[in-house]
PDB file of C-alpha atoms in Angstrom:
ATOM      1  CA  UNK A   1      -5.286   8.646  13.790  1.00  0.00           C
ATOM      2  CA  UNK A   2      -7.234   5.686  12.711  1.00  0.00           C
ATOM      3  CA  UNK A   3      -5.170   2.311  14.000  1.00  0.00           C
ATOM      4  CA  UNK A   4      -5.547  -0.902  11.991  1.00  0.00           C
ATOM      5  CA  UNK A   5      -5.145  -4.325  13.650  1.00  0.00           C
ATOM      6  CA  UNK A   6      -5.187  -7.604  11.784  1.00  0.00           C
ATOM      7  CA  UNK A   7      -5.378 -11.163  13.108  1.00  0.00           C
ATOM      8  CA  UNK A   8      -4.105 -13.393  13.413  1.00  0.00           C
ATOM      9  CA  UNK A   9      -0.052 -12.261  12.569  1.00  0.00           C
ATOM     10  CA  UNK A  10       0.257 -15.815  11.366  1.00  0.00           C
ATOM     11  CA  UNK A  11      -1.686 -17.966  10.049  1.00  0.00           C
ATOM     12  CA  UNK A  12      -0.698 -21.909   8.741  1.00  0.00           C
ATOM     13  CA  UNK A  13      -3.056 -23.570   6.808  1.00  0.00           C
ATOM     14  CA  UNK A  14      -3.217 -26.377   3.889  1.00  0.00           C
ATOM     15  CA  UNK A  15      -4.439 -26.164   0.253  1.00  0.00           C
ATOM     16  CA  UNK A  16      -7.752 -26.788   0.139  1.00  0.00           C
ATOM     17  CA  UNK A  17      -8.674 -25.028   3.526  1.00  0.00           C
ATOM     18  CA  UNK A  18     -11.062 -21.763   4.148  1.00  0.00           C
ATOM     19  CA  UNK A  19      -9.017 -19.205   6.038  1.00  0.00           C
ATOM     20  CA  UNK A  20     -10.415 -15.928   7.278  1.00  0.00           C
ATOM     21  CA  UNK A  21      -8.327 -12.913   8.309  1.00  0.00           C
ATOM     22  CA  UNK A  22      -9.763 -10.270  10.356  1.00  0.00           C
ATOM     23  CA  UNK A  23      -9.163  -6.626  10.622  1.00  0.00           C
ATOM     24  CA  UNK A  24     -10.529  -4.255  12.878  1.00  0.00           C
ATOM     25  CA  UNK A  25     -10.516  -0.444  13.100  1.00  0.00           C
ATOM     26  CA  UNK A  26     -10.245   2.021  15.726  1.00  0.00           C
ATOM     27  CA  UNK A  27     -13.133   3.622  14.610  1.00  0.00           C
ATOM     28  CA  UNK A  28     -16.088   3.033  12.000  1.00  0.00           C
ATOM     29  CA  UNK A  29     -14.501   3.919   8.552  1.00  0.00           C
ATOM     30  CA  UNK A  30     -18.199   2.311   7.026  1.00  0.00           C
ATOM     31  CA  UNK A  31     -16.937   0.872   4.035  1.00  0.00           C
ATOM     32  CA  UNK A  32     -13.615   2.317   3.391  1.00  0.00           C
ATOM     33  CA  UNK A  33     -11.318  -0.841   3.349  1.00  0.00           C
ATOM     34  CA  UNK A  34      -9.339  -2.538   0.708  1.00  0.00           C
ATOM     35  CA  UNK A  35      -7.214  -5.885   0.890  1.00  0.00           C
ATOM     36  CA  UNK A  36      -3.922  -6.824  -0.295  1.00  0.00           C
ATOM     37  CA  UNK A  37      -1.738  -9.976  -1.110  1.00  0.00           C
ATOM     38  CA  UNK A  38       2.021  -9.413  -1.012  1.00  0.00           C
ATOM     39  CA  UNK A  39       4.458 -12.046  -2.433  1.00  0.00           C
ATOM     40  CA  UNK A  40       8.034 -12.037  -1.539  1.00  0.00           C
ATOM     41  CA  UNK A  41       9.896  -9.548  -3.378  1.00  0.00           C
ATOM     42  CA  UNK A  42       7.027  -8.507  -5.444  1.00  0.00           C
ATOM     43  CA  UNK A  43       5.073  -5.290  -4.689  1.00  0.00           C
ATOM     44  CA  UNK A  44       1.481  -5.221  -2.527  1.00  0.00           C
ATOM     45  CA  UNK A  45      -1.706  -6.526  -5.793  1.00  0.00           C
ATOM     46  CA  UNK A  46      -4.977  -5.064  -4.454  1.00  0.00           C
ATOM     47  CA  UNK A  47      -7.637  -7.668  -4.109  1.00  0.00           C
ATOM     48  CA  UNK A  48     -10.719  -5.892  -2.772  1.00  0.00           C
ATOM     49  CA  UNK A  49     -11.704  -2.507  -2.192  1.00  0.00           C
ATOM     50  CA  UNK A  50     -14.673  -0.832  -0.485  1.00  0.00           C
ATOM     51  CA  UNK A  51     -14.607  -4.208   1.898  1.00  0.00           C
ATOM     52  CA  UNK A  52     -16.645  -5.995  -0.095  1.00  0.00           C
ATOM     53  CA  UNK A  53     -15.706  -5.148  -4.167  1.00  0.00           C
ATOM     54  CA  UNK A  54     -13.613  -7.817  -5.900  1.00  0.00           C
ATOM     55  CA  UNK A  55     -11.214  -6.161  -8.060  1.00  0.00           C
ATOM     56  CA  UNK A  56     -11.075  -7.516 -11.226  1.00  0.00           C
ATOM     57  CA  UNK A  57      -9.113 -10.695 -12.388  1.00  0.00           C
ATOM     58  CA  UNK A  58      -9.163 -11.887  -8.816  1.00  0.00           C
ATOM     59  CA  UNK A  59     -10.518 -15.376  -8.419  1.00  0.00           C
ATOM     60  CA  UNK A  60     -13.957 -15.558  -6.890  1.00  0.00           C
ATOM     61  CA  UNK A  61     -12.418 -17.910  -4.215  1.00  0.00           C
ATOM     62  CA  UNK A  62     -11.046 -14.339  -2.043  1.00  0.00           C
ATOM     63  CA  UNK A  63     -14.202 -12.533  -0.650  1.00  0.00           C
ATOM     64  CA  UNK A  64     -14.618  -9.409   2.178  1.00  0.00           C
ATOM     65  CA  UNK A  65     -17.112  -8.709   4.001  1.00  0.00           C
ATOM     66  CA  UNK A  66     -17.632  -6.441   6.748  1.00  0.00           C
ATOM     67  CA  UNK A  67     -18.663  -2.788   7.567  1.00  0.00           C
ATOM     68  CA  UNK A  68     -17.566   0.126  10.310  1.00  0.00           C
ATOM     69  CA  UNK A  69     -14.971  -1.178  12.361  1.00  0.00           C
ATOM     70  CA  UNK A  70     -14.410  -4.703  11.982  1.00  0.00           C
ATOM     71  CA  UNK A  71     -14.010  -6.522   8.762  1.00  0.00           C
ATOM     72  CA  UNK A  72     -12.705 -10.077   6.916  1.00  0.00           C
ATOM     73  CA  UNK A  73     -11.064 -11.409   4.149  1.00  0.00           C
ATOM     74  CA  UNK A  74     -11.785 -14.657   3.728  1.00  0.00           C
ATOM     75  CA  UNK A  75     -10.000 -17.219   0.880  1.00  0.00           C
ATOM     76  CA  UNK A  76     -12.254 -20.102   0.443  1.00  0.00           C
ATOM     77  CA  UNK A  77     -10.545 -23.244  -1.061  1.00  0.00           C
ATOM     78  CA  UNK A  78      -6.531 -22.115  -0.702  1.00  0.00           C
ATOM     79  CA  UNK A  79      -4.379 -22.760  -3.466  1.00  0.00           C
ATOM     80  CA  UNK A  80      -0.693 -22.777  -3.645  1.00  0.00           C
ATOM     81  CA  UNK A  81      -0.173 -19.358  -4.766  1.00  0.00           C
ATOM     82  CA  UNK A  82      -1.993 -17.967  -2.190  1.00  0.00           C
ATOM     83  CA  UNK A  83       0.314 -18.406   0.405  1.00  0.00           C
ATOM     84  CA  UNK A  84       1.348 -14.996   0.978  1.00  0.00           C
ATOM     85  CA  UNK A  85       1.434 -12.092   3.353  1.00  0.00           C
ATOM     86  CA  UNK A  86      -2.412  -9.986   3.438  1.00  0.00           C
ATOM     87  CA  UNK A  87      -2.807  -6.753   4.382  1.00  0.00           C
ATOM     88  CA  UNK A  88      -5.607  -4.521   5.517  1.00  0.00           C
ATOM     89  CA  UNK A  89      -5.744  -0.919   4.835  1.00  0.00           C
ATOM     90  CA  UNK A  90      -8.512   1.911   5.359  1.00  0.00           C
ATOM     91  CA  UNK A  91      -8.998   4.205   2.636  1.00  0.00           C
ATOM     92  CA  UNK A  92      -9.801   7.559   4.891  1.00  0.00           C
ATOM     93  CA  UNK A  93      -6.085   8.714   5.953  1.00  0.00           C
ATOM     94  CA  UNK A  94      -4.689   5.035   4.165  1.00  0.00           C
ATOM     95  CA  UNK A  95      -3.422   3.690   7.196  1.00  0.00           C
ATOM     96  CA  UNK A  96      -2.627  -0.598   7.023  1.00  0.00           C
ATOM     97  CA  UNK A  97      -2.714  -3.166   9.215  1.00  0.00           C
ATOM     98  CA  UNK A  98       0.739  -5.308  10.560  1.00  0.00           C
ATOM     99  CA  UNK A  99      -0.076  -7.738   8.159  1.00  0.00           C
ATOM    100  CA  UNK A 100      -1.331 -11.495   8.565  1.00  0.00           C
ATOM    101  CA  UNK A 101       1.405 -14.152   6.520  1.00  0.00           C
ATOM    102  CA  UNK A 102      -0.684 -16.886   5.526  1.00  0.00           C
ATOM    103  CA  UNK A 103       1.876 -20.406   5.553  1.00  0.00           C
ATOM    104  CA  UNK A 104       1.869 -23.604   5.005  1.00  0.00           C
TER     105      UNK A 104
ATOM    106  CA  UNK B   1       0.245  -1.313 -20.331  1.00  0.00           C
ATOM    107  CA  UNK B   2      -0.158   0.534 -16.968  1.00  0.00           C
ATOM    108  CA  UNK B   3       3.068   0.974 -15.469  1.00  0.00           C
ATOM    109  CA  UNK B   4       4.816   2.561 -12.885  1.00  0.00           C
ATOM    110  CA  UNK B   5       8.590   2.995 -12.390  1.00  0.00           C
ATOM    111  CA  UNK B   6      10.357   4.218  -9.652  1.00  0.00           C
ATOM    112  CA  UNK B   7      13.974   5.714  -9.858  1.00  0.00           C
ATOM    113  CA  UNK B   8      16.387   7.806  -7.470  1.00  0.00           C
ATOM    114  CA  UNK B   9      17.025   5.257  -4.533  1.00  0.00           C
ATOM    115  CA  UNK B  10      20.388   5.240  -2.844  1.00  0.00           C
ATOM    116  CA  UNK B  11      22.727   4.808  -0.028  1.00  0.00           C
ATOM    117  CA  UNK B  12      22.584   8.320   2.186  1.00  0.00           C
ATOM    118  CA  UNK B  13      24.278   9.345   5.400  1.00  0.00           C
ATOM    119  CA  UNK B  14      21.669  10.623   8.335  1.00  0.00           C
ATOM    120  CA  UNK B  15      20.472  13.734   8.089  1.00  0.00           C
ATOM    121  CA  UNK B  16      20.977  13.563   4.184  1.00  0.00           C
ATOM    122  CA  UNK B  17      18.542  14.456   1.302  1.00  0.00           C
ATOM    123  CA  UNK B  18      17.516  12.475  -1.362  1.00  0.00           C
ATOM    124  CA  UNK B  19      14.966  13.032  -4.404  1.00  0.00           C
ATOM    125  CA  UNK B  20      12.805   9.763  -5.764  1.00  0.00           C
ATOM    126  CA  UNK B  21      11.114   9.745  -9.072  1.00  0.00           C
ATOM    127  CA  UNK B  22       8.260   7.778 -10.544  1.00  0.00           C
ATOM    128  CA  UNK B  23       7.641   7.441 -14.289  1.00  0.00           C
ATOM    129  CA  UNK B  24       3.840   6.909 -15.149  1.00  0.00           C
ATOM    130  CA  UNK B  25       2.954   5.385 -18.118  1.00  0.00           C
ATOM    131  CA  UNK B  26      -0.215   3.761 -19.876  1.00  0.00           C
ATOM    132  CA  UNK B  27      -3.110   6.038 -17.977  1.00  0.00           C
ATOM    133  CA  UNK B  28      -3.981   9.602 -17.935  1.00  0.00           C
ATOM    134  CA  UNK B  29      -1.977  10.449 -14.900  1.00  0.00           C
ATOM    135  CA  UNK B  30      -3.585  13.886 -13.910  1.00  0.00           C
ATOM    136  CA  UNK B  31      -6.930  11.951 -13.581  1.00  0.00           C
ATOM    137  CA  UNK B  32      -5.752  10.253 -10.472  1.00  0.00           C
ATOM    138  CA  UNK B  33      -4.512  10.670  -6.665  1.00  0.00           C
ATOM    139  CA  UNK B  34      -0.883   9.592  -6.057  1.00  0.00           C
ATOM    140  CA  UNK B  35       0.641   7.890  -2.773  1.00  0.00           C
ATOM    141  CA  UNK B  36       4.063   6.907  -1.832  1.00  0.00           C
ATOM    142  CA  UNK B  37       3.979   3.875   0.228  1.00  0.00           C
ATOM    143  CA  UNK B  38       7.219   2.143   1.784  1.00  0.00           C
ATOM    144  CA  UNK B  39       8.243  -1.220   3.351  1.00  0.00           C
ATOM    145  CA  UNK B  40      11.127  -2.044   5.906  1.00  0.00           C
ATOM    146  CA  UNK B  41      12.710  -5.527   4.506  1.00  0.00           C
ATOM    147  CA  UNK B  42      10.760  -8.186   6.537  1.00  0.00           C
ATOM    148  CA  UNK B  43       8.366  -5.539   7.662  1.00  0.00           C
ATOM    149  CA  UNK B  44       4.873  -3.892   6.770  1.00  0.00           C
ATOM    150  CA  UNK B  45       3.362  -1.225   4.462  1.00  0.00           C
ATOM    151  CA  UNK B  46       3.712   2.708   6.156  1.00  0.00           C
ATOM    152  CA  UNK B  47       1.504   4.976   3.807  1.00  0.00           C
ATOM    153  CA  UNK B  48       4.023   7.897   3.104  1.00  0.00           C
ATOM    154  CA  UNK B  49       2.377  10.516   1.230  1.00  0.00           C
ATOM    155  CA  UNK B  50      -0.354  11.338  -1.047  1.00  0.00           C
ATOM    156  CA  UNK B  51      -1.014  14.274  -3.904  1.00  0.00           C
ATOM    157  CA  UNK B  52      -3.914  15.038  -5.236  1.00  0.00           C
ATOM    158  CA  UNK B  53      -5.378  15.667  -8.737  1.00  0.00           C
ATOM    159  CA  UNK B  54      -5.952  19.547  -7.393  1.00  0.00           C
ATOM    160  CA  UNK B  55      -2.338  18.996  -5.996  1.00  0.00           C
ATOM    161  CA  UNK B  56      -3.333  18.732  -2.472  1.00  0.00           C
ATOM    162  CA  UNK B  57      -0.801  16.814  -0.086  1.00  0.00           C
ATOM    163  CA  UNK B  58      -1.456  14.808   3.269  1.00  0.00           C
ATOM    164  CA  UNK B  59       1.421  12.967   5.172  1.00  0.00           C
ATOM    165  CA  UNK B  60       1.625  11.149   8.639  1.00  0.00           C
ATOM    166  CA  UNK B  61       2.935  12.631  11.003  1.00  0.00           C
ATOM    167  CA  UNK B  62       6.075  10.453  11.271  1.00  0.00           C
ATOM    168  CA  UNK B  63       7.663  12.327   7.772  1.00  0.00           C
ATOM    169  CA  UNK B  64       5.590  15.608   7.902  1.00  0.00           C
ATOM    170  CA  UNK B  65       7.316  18.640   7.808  1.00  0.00           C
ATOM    171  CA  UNK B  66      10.869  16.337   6.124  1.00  0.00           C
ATOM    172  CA  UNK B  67       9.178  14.802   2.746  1.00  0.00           C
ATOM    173  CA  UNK B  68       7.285  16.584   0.087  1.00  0.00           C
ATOM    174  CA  UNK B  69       5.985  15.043  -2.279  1.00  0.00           C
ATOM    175  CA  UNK B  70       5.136  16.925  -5.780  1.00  0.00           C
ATOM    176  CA  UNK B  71       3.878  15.636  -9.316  1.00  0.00           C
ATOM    177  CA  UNK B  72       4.323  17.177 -13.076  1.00  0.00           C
ATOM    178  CA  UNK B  73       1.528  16.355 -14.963  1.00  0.00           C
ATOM    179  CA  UNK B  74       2.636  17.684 -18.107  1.00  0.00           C
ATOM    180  CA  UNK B  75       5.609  14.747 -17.659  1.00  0.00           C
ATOM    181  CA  UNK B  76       3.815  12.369 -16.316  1.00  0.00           C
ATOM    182  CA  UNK B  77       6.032  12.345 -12.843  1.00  0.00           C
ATOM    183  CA  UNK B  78       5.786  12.103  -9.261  1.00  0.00           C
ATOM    184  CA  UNK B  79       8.298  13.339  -7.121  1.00  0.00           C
ATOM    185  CA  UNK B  80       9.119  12.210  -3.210  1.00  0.00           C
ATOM    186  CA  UNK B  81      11.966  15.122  -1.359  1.00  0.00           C
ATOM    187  CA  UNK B  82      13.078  13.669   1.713  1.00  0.00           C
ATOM    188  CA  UNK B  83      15.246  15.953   3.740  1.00  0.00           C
ATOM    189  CA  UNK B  84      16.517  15.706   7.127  1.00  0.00           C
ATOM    190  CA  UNK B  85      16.789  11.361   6.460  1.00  0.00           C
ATOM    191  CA  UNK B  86      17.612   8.705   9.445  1.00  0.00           C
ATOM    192  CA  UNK B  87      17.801   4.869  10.125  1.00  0.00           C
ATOM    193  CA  UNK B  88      14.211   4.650  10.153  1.00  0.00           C
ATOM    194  CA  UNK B  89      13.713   5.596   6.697  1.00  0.00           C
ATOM    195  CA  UNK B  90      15.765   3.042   5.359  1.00  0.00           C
ATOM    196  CA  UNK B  91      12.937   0.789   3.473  1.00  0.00           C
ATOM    197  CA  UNK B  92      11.702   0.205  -0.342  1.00  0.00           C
ATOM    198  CA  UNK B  93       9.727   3.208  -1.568  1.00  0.00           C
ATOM    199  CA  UNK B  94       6.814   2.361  -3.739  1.00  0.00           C
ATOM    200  CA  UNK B  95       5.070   5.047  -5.792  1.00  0.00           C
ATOM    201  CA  UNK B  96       0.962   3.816  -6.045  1.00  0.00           C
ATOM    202  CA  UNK B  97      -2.197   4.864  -8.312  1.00  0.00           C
ATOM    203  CA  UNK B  98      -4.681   5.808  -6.165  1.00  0.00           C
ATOM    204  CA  UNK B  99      -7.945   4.591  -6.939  1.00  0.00           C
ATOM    205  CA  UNK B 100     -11.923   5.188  -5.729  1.00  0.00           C
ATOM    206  CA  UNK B 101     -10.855   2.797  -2.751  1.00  0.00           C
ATOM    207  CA  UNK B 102      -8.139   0.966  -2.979  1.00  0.00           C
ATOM    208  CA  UNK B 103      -4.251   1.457  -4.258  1.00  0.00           C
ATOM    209  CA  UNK B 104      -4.190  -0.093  -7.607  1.00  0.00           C
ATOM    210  CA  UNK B 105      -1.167   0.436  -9.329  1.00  0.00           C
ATOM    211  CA  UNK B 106       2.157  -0.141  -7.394  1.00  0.00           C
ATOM    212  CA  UNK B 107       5.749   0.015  -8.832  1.00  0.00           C
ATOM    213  CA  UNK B 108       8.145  -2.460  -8.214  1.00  0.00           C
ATOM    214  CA  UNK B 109       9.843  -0.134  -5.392  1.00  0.00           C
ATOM    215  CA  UNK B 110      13.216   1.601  -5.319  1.00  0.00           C
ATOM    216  CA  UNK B 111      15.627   0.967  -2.243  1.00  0.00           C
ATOM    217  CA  UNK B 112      16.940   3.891   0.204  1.00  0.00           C
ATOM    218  CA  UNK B 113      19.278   3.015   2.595  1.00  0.00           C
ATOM    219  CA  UNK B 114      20.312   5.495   5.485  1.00  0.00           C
ATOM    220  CA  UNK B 115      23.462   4.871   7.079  1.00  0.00           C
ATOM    221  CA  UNK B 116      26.848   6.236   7.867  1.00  0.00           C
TER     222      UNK B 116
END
């Protein structure tokens, strides 16, 4: 099985900062990674897919980048609703990372 | 409006059964992969299941062989069986669109508890 790790677990940051969030697999997956934002109580939005693809209606601030087995989101320019808990996930057997909560 | 709805969650005693639904709505719903995903409150995602347009299934390996999941095109349904349930099932159960690469449609979750 393909294992996902994300760090960091936690990360605390201000508006206004770049953050980047890094995910690595246990083997290459090429391009098969997607990112998501989880608010409390809400369900998981997908932000990116295929590492790099901005899904649509998501501000141009979020970006991914990477290939094989290690990849980032970064979030250039926080804003207040983008504190939130991120999560990884390759797209082969759809396995996700632990998660990185991004605080204040 | 896209939209997915999830029904069927519950309190259950170990080694119980218990059948979740998902209502599609606003997309052609054979045209696309399904997944059930689920959360432990406080916790992260666990992929739970996929079907396929052709109807093809895939689960890990900690609910193969007690979940099945199934869909009914014709209603526009997905269906999650879970048989032979304990503690460590108890999370929200979201039913997902599967997409090219990514999960793109989630439902708000339904809530299955397993406890005595």
């Amino acid at each position: 099985d393909i294992q996902m790790t994300q760090s960091p677990s936690t990360l605390s940051a201000s508006v206004g900062d770049r953050v980047t969030i890094t995910c690595r697999a246990s083997q290459s997956i090429t391009s098969w990674l997607a990112w998501y934002q989880q608010k409390p109580g809400k369900a998981p939005k997908l932000l990116i897919s295929k590492a790099s693809n901005l899904e649509s209606e998501v501000p141009s601030r979020f970006s991914g980048s990477g290939s094989g087995t290690e990849f980032t989101l970064t979030i250039s320019n926080l804003e207040p609703e983008d504190f939130a808990t991120y999560y990884c996930q390759q797209y082969n057997s759809w396995t996700f990372g632990q998660g990185t909560k991004v605080e204040i | 409006e896209v939209q997915l709805v999830e029904s069927g969650g519950g309190l259950v005693q170990p080694g119980g059964s218990l059948r979740l639904a998902c209502a599609a709505s606003g997309f052609t719903f054979s045209s696309y992969d399904m997944h059930w995903v689920r959360q432990v409150v406080g916790k992260g995602l666990e992929w739970v299941s996929v079907i396929g347009t052709n109807g093809n299934t895939n689960y890990p390996g900690s609910v193969k062989g007690r979940f099945t999941i199934s869909r009914e095109n014709v209603n526009n349904s997905l269906y999650l069986q879970m048989n032979s349930l304990r503690a460590g099932d108890t999370a929200v159960y979201y039913c997902v669109r599967g997409a090219y690469s990514g999960m793109d449609v989630w439902g708000q979750g339904t809530t299955v508890t397993v406890s005595s």
